[in-house]
PDB file of C-alpha atoms in Angstrom:
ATOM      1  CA  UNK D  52      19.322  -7.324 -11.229  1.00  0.00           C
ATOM      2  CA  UNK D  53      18.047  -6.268 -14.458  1.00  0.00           C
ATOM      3  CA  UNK D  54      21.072  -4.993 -17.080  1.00  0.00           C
ATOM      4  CA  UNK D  55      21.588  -1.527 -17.608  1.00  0.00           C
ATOM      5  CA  UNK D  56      21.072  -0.165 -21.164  1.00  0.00           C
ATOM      6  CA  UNK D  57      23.443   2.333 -22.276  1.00  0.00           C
ATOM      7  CA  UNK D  58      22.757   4.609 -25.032  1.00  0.00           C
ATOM      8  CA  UNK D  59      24.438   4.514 -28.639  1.00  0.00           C
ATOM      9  CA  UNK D  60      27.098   6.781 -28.744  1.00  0.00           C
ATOM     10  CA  UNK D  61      26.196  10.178 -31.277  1.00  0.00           C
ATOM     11  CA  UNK D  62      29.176  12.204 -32.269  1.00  0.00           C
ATOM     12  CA  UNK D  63      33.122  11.056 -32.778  1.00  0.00           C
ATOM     13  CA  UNK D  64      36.323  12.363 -33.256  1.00  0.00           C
ATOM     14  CA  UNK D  65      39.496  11.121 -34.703  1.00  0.00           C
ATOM     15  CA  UNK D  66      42.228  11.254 -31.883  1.00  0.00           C
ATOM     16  CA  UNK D  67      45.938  11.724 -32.651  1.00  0.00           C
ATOM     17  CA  UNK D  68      49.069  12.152 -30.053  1.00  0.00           C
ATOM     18  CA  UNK D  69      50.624  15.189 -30.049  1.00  0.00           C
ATOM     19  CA  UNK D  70      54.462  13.786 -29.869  1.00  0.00           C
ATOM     20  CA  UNK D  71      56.105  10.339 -30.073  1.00  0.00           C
ATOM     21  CA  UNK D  72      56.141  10.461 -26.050  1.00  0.00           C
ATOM     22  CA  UNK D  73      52.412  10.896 -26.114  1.00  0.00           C
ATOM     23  CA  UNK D  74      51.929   7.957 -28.840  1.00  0.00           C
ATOM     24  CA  UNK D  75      53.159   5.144 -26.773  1.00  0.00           C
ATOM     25  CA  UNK D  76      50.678   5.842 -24.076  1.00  0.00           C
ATOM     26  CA  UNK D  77      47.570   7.092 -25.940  1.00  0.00           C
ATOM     27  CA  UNK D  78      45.722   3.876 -26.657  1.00  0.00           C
ATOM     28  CA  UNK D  79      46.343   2.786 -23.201  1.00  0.00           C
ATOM     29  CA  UNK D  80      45.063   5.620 -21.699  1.00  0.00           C
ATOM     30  CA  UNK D  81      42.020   5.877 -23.528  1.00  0.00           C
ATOM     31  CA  UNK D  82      40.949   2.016 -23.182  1.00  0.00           C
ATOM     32  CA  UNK D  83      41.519   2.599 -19.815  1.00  0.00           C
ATOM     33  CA  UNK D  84      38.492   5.842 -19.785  1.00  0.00           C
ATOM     34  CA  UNK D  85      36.968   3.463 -22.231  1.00  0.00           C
ATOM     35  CA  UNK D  86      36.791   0.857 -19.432  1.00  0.00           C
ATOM     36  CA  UNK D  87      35.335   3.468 -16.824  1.00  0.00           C
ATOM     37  CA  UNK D  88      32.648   4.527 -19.197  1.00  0.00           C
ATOM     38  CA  UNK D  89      30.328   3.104 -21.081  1.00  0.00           C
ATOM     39  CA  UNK D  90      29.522   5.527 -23.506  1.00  0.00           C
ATOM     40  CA  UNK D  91      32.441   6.218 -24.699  1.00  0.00           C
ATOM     41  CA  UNK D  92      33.395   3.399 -27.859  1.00  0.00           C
ATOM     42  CA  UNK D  93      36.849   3.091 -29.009  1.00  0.00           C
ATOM     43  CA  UNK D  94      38.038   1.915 -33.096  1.00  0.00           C
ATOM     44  CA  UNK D  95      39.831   2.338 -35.551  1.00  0.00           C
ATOM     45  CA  UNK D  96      39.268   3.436 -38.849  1.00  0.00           C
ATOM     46  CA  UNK D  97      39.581   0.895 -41.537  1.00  0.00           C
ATOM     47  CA  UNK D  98      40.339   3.090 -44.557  1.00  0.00           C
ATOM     48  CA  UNK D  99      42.361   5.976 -42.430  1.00  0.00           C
ATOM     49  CA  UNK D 100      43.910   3.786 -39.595  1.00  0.00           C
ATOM     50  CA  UNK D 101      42.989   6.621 -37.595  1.00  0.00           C
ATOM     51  CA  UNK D 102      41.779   6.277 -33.989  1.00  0.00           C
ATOM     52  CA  UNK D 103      37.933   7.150 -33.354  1.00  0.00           C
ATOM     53  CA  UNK D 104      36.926   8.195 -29.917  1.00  0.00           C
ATOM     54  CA  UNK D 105      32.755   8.208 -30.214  1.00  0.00           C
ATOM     55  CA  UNK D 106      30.442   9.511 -27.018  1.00  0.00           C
ATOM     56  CA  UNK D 107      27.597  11.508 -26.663  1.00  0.00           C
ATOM     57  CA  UNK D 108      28.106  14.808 -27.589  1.00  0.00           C
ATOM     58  CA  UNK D 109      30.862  17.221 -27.627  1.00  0.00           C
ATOM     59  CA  UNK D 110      31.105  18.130 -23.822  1.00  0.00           C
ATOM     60  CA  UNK D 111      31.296  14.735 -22.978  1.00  0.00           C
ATOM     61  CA  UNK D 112      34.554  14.004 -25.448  1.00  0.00           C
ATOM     62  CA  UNK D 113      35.953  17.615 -24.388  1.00  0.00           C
ATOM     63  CA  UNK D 114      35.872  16.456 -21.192  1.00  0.00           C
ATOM     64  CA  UNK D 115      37.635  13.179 -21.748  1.00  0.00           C
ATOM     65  CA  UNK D 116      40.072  14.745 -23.792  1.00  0.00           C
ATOM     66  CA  UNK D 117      40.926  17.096 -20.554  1.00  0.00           C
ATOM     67  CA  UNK D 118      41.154  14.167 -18.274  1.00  0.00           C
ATOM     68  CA  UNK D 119      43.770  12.768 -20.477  1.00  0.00           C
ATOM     69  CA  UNK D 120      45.303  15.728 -20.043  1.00  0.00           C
ATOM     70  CA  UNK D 121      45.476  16.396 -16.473  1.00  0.00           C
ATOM     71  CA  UNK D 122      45.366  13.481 -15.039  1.00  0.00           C
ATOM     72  CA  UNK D 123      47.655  11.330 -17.342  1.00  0.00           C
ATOM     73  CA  UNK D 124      49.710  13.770 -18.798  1.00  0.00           C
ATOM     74  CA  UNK D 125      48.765  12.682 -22.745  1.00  0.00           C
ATOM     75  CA  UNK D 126      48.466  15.274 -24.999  1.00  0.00           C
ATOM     76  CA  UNK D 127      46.538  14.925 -28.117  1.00  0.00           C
ATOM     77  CA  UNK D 128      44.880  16.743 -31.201  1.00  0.00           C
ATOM     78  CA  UNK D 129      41.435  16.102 -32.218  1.00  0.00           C
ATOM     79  CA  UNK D 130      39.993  15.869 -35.666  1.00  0.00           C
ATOM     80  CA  UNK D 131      36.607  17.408 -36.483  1.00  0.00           C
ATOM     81  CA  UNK D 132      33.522  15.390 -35.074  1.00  0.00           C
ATOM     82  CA  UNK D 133      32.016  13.295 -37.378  1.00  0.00           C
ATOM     83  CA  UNK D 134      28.016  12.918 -36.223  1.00  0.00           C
ATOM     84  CA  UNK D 135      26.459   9.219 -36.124  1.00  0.00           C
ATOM     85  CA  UNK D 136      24.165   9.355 -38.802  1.00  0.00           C
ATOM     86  CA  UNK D 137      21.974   6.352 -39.932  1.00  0.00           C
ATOM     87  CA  UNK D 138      20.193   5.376 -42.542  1.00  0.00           C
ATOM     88  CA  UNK D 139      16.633   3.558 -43.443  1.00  0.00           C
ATOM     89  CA  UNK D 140      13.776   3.027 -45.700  1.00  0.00           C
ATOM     90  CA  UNK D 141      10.614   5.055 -46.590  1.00  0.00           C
ATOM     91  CA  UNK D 142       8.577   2.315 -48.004  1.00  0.00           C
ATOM     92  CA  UNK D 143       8.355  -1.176 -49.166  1.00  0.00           C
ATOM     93  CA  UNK D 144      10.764  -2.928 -52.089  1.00  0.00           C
ATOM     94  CA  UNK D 145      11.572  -6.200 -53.332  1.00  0.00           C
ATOM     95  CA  UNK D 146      14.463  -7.255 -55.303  1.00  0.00           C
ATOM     96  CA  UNK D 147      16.462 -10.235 -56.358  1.00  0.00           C
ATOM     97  CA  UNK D 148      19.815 -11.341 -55.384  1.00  0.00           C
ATOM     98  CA  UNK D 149      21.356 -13.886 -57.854  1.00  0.00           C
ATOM     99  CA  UNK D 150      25.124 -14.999 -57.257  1.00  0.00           C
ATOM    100  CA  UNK D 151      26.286 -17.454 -59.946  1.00  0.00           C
ATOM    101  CA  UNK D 152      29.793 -18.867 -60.722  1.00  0.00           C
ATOM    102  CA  UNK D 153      30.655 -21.090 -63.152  1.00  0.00           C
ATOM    103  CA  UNK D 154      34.617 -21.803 -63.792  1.00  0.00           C
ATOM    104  CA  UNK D 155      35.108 -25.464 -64.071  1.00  0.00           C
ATOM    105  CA  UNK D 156      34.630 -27.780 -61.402  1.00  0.00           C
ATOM    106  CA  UNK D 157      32.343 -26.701 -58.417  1.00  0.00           C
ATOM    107  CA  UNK D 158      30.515 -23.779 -58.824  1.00  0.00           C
ATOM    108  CA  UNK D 159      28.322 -21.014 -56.902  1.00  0.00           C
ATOM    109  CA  UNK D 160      24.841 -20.940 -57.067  1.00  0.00           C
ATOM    110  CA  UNK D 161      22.765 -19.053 -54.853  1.00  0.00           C
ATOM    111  CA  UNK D 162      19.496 -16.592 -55.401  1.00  0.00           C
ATOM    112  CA  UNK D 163      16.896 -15.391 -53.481  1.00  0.00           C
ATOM    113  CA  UNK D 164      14.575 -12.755 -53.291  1.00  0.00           C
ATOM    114  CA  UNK D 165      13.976 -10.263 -50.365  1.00  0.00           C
ATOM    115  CA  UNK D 166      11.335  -8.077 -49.441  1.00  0.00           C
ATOM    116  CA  UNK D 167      12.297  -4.636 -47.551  1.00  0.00           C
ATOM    117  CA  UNK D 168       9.901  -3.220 -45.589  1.00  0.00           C
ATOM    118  CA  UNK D 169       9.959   0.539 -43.010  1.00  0.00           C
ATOM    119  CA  UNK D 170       9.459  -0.277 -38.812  1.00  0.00           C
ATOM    120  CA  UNK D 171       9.345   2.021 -36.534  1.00  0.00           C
ATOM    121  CA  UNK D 172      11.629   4.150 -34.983  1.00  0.00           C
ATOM    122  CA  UNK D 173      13.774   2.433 -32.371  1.00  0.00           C
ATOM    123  CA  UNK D 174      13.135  -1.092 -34.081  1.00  0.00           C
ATOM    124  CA  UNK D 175      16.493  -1.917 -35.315  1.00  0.00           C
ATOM    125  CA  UNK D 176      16.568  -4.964 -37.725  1.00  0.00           C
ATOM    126  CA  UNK D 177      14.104  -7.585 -38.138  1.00  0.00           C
ATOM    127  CA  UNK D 178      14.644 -10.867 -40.569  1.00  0.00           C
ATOM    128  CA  UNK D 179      11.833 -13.225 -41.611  1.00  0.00           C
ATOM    129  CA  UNK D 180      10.865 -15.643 -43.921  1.00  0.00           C
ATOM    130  CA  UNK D 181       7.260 -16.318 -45.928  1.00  0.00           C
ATOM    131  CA  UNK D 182       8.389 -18.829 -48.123  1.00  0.00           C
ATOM    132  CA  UNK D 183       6.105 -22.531 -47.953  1.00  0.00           C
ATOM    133  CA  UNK D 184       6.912 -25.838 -49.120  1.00  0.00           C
ATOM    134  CA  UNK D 185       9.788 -26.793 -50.786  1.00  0.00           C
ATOM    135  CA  UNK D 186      11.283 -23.979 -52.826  1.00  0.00           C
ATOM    136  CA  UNK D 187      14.228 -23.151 -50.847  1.00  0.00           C
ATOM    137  CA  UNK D 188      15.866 -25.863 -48.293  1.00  0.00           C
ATOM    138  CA  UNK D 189      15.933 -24.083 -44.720  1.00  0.00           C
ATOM    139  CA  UNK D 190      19.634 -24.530 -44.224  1.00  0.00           C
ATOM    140  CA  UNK D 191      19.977 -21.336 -46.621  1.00  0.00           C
ATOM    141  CA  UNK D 192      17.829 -18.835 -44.811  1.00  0.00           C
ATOM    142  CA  UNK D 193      20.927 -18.428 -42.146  1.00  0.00           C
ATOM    143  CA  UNK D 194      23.306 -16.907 -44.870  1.00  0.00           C
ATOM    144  CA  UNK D 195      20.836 -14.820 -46.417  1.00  0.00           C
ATOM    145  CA  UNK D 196      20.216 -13.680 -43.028  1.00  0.00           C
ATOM    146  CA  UNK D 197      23.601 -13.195 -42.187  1.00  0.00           C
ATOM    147  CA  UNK D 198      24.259 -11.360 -45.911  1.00  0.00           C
ATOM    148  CA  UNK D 199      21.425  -8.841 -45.173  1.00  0.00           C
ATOM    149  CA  UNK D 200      23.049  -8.159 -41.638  1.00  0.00           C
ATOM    150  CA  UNK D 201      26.513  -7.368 -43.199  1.00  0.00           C
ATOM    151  CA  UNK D 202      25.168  -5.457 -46.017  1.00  0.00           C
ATOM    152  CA  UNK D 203      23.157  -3.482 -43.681  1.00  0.00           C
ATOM    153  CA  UNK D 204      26.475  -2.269 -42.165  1.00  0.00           C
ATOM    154  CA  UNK D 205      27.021  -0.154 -44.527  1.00  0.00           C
ATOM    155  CA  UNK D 206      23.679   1.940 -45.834  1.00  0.00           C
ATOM    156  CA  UNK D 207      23.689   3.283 -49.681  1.00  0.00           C
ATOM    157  CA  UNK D 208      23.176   6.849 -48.971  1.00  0.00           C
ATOM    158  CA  UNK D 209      26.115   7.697 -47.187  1.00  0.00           C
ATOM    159  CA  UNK D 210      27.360   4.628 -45.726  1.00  0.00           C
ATOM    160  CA  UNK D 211      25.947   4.532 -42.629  1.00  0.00           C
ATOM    161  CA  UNK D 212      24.419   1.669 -40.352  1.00  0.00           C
ATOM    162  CA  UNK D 213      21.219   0.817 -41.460  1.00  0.00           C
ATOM    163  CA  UNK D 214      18.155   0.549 -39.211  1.00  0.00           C
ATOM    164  CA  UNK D 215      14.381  -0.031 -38.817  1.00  0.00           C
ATOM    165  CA  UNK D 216      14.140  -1.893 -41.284  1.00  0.00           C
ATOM    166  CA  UNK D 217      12.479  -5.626 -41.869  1.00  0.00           C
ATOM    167  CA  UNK D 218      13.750  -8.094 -44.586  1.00  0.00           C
ATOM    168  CA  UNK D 219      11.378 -10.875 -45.865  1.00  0.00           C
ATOM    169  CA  UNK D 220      12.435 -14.062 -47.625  1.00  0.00           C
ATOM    170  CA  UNK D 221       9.424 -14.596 -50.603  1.00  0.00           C
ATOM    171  CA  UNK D 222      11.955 -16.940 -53.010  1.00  0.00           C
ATOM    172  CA  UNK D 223      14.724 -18.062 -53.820  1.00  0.00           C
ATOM    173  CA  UNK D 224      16.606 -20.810 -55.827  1.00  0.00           C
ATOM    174  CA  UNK D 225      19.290 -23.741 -55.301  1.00  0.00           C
ATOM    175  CA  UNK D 226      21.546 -26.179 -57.242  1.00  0.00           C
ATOM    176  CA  UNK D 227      22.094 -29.934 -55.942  1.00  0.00           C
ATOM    177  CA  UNK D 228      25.963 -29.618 -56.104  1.00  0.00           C
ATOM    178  CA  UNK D 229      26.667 -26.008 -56.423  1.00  0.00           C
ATOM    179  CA  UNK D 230      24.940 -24.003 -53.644  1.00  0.00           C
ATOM    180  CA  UNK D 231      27.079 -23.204 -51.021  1.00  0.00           C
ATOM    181  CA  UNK D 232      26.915 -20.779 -47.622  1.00  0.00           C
ATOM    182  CA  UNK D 233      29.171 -18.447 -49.017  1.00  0.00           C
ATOM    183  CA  UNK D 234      27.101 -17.992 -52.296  1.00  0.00           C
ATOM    184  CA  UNK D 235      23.573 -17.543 -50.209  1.00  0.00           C
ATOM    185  CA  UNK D 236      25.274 -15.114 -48.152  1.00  0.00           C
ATOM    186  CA  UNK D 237      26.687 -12.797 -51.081  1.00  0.00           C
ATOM    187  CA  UNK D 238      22.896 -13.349 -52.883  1.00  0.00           C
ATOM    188  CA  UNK D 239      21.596 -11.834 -49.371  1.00  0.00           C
ATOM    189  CA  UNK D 240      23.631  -8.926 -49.182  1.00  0.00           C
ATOM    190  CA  UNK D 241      23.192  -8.217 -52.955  1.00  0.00           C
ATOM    191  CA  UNK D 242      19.028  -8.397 -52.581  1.00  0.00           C
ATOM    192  CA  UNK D 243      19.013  -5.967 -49.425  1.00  0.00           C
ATOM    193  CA  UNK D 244      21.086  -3.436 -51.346  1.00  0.00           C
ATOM    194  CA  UNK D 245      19.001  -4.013 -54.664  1.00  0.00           C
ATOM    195  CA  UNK D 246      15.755  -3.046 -52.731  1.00  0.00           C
ATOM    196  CA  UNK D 247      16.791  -0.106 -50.511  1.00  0.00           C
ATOM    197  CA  UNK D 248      17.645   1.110 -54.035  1.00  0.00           C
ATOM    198  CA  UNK D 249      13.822   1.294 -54.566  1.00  0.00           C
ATOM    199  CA  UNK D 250      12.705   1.935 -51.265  1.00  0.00           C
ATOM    200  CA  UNK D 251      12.853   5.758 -51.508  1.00  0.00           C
ATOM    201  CA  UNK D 252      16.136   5.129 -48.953  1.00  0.00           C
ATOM    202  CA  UNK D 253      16.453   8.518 -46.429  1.00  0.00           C
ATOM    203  CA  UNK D 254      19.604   9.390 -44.332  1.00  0.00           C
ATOM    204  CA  UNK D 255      18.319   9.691 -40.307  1.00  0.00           C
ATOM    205  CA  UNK D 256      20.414  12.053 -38.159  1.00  0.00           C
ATOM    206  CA  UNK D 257      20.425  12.517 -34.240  1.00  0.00           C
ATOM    207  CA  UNK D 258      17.921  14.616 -32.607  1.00  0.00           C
ATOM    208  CA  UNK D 259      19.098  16.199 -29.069  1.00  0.00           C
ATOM    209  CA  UNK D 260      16.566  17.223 -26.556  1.00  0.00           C
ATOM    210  CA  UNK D 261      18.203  20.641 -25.587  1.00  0.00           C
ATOM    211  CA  UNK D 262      17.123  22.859 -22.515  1.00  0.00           C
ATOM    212  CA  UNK D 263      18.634  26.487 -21.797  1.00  0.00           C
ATOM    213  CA  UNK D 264      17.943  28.560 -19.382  1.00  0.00           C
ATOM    214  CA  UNK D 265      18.809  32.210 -19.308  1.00  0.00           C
ATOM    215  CA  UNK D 266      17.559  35.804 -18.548  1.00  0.00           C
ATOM    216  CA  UNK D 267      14.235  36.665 -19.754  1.00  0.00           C
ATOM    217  CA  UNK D 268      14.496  39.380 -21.802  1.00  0.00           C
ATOM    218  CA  UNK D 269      17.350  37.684 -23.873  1.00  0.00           C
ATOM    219  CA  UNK D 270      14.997  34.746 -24.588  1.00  0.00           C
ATOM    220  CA  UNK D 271      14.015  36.253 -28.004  1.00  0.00           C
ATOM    221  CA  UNK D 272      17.789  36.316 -29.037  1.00  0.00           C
ATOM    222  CA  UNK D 273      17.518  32.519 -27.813  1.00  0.00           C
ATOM    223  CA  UNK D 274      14.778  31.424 -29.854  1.00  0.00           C
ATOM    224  CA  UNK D 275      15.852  33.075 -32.878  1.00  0.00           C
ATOM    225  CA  UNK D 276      18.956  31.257 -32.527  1.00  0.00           C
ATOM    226  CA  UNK D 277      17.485  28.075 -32.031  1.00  0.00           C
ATOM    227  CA  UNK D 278      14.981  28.279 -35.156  1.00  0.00           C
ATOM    228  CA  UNK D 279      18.475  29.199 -37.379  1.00  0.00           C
ATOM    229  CA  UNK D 280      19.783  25.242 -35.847  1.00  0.00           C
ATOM    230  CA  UNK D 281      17.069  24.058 -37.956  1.00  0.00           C
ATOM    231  CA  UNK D 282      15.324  23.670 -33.445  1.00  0.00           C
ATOM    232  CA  UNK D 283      11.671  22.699 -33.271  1.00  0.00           C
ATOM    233  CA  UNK D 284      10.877  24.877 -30.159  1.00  0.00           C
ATOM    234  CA  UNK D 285       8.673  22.308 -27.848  1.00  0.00           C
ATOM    235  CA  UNK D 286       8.005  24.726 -24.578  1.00  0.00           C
ATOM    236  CA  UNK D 287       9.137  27.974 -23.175  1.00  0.00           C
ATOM    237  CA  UNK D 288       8.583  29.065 -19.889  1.00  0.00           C
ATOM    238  CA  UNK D 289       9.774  32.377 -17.987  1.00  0.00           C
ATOM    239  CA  UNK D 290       9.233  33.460 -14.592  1.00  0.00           C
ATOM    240  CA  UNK D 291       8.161  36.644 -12.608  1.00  0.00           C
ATOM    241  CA  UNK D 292      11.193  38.935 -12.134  1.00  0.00           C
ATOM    242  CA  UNK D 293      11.570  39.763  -7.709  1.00  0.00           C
ATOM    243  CA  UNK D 294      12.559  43.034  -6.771  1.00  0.00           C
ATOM    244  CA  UNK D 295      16.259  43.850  -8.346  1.00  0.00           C
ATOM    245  CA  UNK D 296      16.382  40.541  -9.936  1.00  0.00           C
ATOM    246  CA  UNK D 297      16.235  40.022 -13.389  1.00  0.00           C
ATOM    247  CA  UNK D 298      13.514  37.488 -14.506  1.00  0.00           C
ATOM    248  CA  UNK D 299      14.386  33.619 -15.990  1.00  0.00           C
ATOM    249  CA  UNK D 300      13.648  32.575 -18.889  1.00  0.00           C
ATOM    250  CA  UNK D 301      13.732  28.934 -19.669  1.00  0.00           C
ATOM    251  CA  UNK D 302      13.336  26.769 -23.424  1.00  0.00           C
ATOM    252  CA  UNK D 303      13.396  23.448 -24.447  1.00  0.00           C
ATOM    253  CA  UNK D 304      13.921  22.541 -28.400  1.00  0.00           C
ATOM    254  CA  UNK D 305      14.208  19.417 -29.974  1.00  0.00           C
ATOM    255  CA  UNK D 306      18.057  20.352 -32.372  1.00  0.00           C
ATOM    256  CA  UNK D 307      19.735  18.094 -34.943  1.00  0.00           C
ATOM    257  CA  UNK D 308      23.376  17.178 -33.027  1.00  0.00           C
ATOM    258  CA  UNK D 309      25.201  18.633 -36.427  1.00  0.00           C
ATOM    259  CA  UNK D 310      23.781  22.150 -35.825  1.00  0.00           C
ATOM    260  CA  UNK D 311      24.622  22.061 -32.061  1.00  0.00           C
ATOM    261  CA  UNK D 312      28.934  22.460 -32.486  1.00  0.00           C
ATOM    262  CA  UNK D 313      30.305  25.148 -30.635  1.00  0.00           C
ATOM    263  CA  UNK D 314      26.813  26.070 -29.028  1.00  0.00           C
ATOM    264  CA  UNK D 315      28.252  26.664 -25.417  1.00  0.00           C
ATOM    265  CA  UNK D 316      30.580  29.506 -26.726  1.00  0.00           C
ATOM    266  CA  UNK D 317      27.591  30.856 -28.849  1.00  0.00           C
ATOM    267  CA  UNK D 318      25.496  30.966 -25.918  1.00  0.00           C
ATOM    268  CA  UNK D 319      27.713  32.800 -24.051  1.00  0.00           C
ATOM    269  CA  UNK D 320      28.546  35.175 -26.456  1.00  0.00           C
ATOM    270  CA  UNK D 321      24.627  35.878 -27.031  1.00  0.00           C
ATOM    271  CA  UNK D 322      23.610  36.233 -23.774  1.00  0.00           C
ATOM    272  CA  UNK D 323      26.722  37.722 -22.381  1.00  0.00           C
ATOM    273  CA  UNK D 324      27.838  34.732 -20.373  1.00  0.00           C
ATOM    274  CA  UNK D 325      24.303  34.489 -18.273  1.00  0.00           C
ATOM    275  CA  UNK D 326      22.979  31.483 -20.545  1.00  0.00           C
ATOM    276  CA  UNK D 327      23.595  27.665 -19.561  1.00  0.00           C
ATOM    277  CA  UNK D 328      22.074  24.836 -21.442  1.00  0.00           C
ATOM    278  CA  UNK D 329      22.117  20.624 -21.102  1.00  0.00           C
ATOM    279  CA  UNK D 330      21.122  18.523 -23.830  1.00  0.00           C
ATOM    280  CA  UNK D 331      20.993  14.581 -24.549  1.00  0.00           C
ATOM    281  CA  UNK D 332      19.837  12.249 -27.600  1.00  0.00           C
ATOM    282  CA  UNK D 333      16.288  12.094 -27.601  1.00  0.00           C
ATOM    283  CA  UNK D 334      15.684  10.542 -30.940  1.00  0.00           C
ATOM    284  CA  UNK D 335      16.549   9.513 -34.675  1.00  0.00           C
ATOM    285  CA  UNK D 336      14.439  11.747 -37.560  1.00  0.00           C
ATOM    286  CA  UNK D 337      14.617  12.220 -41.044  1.00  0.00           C
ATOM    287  CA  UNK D 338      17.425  14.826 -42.782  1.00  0.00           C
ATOM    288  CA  UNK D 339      15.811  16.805 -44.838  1.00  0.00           C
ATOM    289  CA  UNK D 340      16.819  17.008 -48.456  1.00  0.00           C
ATOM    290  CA  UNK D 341      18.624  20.402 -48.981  1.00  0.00           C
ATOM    291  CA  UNK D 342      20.286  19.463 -45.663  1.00  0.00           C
ATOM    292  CA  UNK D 343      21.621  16.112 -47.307  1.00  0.00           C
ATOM    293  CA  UNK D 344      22.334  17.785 -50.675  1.00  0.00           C
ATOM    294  CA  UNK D 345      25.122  20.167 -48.342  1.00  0.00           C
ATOM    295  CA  UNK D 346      26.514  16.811 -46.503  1.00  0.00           C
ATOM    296  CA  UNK D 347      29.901  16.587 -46.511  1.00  0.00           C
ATOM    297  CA  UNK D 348      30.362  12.754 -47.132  1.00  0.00           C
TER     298      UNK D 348
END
């Protein structure tokens, strides 16, 4: 049967236990909701050493952080959610990468040029080559490749995972005795940084496709409360009220996920508990620039 694809996960939270009891069961617990659902991505932070719990929205890791709760009796604190931005390229760059050593004995030698160029949406990383003839032996194009990959780990706006974006190999340079893997690889990673530099480099954050439904004549309040979440309104819809019912009124809004926090208690509040909503990734767009001048990095 043909593999199910499960989608990235958009929002995480650092996860600490509440006492020493709680500690020695906590990572257990959660690789073992980790293991039920797919979604749901477990790690640890390098810098912090802090556990991240990552899913797809703040219901979903509410909900997980409940069923820890109830069912296996591990109670935890939660840090804020941290949203999974990434990052990409407005238009094309090129740049060089040069890593040379020279300390006595066997060097490092290793340069190449790179290319950067925008894909679409969705594409995720490309790598090619357009060099000809005998400029640069082959058995170097798998470092550079692999530099570019690890480099694009870590994005220069923010330092998020870099994607849609397609690296080209137009040059590069070798030494008889001192080239090495290691040396190809670093002059990789530095030539993808080098160009994003010039690429007019943009910060993409998750869009969520969000529906609500609630009584008609609070749909105004609705709106106006979607348009302040930076929401592109895509349809409303509202329905004939019957004889001592109330009409429905019904919108769907494309929202950034970092303007959606605590939207189910705002909802309520505006529409005096009568308003329900669902939402779910939809795609990846540009942050506008006041937004990323406000970012809390």
């Amino acid at each position: 049967m043909a593999q199910i694809q499960f989608p990235e996960p958009v929002l995480s939270i650092s996860v600490e236990a509440a006492s020493r009891y709680d500690k020695d069961k906590l990572t257990t617990t959660l690789m073992k909701l980790v293991d039920e659902d797919p979604t749901l991505i477990l790690s640890t932070d390098d810098e912090s050493g802090q556990l991240l719990l990552a899913g797809m929205g703040e219901l979903h890791l509410e909900i997980i952080l409940d069923r820890m709760r109830i069912e296996y009796g591990v109670n935890c604190t939660r840090g804020r959610p941290r949203v999974a931005y990434r990052e990409t390229i407005g238009k094309s760059a090129e740049a060089e990468g040069r890593f040379v050593r020279q300390t006595g004995g066997r060097g490092q030698y290793g340069v190449c040029s790179m290319r950067v160029e925008p894909l679409p949406r969705g594409s995720g990383l490309e790598f090619e080559s357009e060099i000809t003839g005998a400029t640069l032996s082959t058995e170097w194009y798998g470092p550079i490749e692999k530099g570019f990959r690890e480099a694009a780990r870590s994005g220069i706006v923010a330092g998020y995972p870099v994607v849609d974006v397609k690296a080209v190999l137009t040059d590069g340079a070798q030494h008889d005795t001192d080239s090495s893997e290691m040396a190809f690889q670093i002059a990789g990673s530095l030539a993808f940084k080098a160009a994003m530099h010039k690429a007019s480099p943009r910060l993409l954050e998750p869009i969520m496709r969000q529906e609500v439904v609630m009584p008609a004549d609070m749909l105004g309040p609705v709106i106006g409360d979607l348009n302040s979440r930076r929401g592109k309104i895509q349809s409303m819809e509202t329905s004939e009220p019957k004889p001592g019912q109330a009409g429905i009124g019904s919108v769907m809004a494309f929202v950034p996920l970092s303007e959606t926090f605590n939207y189910s208690t705002d909802l309520r509040s505006l529409t005096s508990g009568f308003g329900d909503f669902n939402m779910e990734l939809d795609h990846y767009d540009v942050m506008p620039q006041h937004v990323l001048e406000t970012l809390d990095r």
